[in-house]
mmCIF file of C-alpha atoms in Angstrom:
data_model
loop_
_atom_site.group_PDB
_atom_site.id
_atom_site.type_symbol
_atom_site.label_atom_id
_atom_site.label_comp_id
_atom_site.label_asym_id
_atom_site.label_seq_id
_atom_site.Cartn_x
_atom_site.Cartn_y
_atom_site.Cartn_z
ATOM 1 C CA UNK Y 1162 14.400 13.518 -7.735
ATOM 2 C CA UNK Y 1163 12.433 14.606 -4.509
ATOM 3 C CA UNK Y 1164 15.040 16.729 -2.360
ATOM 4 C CA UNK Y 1165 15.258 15.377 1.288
ATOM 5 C CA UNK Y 1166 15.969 16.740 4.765
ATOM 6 C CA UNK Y 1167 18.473 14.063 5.288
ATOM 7 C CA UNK Y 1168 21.820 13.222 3.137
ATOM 8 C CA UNK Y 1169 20.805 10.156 1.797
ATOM 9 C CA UNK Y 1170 24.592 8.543 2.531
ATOM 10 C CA UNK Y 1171 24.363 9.247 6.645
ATOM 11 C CA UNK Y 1172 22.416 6.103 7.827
ATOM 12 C CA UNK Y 1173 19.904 7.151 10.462
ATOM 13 C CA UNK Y 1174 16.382 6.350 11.835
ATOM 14 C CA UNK Y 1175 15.557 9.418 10.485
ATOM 15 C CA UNK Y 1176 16.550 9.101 7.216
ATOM 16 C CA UNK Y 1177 15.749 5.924 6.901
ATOM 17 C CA UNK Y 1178 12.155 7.338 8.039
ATOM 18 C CA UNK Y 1179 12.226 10.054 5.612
ATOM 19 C CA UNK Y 1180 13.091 7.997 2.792
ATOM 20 C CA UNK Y 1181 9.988 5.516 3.481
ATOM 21 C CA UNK Y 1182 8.016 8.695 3.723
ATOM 22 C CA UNK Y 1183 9.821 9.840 0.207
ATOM 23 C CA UNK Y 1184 9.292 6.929 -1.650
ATOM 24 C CA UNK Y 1185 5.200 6.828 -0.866
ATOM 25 C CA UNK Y 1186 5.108 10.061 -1.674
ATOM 26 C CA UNK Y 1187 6.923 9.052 -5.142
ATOM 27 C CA UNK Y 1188 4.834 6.616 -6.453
ATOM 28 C CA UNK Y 1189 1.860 8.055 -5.037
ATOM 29 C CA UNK Y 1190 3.159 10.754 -7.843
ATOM 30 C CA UNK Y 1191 3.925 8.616 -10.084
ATOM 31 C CA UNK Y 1192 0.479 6.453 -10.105
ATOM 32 C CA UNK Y 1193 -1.299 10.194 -10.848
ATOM 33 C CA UNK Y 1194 1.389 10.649 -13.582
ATOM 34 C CA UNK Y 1195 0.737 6.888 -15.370
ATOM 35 C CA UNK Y 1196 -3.269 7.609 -14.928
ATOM 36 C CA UNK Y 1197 -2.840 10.333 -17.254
ATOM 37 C CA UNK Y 1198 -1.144 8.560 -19.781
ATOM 38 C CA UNK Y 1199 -3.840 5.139 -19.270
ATOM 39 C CA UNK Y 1200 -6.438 7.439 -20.229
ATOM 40 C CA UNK Y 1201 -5.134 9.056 -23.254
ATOM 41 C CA UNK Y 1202 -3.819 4.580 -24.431
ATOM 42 C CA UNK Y 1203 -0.562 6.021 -24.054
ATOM 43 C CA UNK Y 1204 2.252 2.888 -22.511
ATOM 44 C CA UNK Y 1205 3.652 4.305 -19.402
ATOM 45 C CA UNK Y 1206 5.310 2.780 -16.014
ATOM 46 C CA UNK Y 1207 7.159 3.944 -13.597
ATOM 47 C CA UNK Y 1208 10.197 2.025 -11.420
ATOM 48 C CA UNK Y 1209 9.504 1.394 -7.901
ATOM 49 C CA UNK Y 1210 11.933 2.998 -5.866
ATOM 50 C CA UNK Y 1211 12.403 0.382 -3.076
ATOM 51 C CA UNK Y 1212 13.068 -2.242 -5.423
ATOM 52 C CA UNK Y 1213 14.476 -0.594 -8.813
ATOM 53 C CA UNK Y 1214 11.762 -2.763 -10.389
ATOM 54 C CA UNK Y 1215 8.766 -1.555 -12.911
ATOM 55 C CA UNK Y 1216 5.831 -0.749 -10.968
ATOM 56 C CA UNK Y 1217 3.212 -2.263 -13.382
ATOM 57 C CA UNK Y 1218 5.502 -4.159 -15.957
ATOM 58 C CA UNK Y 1219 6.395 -7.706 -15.845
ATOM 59 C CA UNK Y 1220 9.921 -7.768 -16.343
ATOM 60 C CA UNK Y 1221 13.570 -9.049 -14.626
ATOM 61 C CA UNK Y 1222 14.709 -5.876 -15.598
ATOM 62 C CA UNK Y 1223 15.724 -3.690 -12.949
ATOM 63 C CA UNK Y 1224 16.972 0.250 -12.431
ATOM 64 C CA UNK Y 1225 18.396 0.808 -9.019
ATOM 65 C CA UNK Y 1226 19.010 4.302 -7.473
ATOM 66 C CA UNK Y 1227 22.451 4.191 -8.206
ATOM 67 C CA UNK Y 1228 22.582 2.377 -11.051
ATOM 68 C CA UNK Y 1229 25.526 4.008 -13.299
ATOM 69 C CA UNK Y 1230 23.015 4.449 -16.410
ATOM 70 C CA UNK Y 1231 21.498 7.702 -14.132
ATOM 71 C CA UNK Y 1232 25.033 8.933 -14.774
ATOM 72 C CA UNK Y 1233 23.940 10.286 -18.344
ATOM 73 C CA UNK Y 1234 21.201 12.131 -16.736
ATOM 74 C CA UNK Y 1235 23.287 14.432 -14.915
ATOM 75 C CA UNK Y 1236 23.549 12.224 -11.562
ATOM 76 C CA UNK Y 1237 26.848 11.473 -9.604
ATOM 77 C CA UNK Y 1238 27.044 8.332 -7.881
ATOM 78 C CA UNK Y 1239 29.553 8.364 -4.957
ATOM 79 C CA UNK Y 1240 31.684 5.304 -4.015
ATOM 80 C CA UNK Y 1241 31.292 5.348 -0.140
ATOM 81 C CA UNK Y 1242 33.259 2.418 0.583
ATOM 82 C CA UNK Y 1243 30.042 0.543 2.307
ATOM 83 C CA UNK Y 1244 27.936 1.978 0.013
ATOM 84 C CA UNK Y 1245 27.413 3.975 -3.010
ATOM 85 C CA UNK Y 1246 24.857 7.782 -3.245
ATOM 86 C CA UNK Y 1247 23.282 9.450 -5.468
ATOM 87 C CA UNK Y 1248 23.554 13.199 -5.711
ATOM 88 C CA UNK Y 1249 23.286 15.885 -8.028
ATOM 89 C CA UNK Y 1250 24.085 19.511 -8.529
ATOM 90 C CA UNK Y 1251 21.110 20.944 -7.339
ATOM 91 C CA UNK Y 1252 19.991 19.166 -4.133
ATOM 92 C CA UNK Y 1253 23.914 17.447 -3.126
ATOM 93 C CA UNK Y 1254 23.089 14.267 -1.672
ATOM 94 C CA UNK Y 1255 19.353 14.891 0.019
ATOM 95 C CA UNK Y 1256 17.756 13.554 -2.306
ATOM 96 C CA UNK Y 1257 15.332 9.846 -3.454
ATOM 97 C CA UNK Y 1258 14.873 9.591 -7.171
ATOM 98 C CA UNK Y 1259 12.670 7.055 -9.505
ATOM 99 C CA UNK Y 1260 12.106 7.414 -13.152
ATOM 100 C CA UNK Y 1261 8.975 6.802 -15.614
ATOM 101 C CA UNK Y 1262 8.931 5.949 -19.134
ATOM 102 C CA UNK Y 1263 6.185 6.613 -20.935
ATOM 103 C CA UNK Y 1264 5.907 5.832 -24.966
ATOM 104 C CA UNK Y 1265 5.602 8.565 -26.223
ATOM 105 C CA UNK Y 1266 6.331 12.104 -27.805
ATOM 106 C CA UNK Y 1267 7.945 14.696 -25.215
ATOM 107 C CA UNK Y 1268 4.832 16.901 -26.478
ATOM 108 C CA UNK Y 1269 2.417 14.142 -25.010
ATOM 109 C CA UNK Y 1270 4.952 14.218 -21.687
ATOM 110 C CA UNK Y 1271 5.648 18.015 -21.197
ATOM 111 C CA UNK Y 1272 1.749 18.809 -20.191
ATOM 112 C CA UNK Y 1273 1.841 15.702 -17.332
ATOM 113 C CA UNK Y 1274 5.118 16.620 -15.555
ATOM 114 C CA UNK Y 1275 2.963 19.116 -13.858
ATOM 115 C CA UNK Y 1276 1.018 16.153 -11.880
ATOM 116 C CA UNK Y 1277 4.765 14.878 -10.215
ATOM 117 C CA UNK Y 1278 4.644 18.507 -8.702
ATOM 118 C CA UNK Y 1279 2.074 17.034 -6.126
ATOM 119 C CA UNK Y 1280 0.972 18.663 -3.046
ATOM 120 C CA UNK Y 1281 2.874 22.579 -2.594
ATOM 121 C CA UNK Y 1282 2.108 22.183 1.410
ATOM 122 C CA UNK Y 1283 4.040 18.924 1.227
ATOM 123 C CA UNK Y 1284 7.384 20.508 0.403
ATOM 124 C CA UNK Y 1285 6.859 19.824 -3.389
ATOM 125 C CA UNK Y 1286 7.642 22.852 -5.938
ATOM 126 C CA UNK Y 1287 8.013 23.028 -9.422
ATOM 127 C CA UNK Y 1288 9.152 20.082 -11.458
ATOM 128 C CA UNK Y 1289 11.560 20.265 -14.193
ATOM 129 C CA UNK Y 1290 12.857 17.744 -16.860
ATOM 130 C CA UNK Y 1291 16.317 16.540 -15.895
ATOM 131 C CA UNK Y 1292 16.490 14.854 -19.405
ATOM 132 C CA UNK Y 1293 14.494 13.299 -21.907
ATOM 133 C CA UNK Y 1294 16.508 10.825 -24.183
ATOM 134 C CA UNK Y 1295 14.377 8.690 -26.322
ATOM 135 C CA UNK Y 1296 15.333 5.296 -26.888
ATOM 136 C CA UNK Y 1297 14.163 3.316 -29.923
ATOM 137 C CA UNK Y 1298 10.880 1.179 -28.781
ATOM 138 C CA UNK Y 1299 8.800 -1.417 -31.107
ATOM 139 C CA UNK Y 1300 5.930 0.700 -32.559
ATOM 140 C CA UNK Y 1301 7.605 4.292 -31.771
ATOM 141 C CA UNK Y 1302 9.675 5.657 -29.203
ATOM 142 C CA UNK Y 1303 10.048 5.605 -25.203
ATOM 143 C CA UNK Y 1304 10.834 8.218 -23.373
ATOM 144 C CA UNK Y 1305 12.401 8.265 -19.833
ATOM 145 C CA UNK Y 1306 11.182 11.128 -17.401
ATOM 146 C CA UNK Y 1307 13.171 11.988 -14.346
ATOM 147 C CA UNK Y 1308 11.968 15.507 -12.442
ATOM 148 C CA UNK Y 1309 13.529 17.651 -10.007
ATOM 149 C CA UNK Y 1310 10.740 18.261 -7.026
ATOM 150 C CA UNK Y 1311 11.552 20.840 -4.668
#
C-alpha cells in the first residue's frame, strides 16, 4: 500500500489525480521488483492496479482493490453506500494498494522488498511485509507480497 494525500473514498480531481500519479508510481515499482525475480528464473507478476488484472499473466482472473480476499491481509473494506474503500490501520483510508506474487521462498522475497521502497524524495520510506501466506502452486509454492510504502 502507497499512503496518499487524499482519502481514497472523497471523489475529487485531486484524488483522482493523485491516484493516476499513485498507480504509475506502483507498477513502475513493481516492474523493478519482477526484474529481479526474471533474472534470478524466479515466476513473478504483479496485478495492475487500474484494472485488478495480472500485469504480465494471461489470465480472466482478477484482484480488485477492494476485493474481500485483502481482508485476510489486515485490510478493511468500507461499504460506502456508492462505493466501497480500502483502508488500513496504519495509513486510514489514504491509501492505493496492488499486490505481487512471486513463486517462491519468502527468503528469495525478503532481499527484493527493498526495490518497492523506490525513490525517498518521492515520499516513499521503508517497506514492510503486510503478510506473506503461501498458497500451494504446481512445482512449489507462491507467495503473495503486499508492502506498506510510506
Amino acid at each position: 500500500a502507497m499512503q496518499t494525500q487524499h482519502r481514497q473514498s472523497a471523489m475529487s480531481t485531486e484524488m483522482l489525480n493523485e491516484r493516476q500519479e499513485c498507480f504509475q508510481l506502483l507498477v513502475e515499482r513493481m516492474k523493478v521488483f519482477k526484474a529481479r525475480f526474471d533474472e534470478q528464473d524466479c515466476w513473478c507478476d504483479f496485478i495492475d492496479p487500474s484494472t485488478g488484472a495480472p500485469f504480465h499473466t494471461d489470465s480472466a482472473t482478477t484482484l480488485l482493490e477492494c476485493d474481500e480476499r485483502y481482508r485476510s491481509l489486515g485490510f478493511e473494506i468500507l461499504e460506502l453506500g456508492c462505493c466501497r474503500a480500502l483502508c488500513n490501520e496504519k495509513f486510514g483510508q489514504c491509501l492505493v494498494m496492488t499486490s505481487a506474487f512471486v513463486k517462491g521462498s519468502e527468503q528469495d522475497v525478503q532481499p527484493a522488498l527493498s526495490l518497492l521502497e523506490g525513490d525517498a524524495a518521492a515520499g516513499a520510506g521503508g517497506a514492510e511485509s503486510v503478510a506473506a501466506p503461501a498458497a500451494a502452486a504446481e512445482g512449489g509454492w507462491m507467495r503473495l507480497v503486499s508492502c506498506f510504502l510510506e
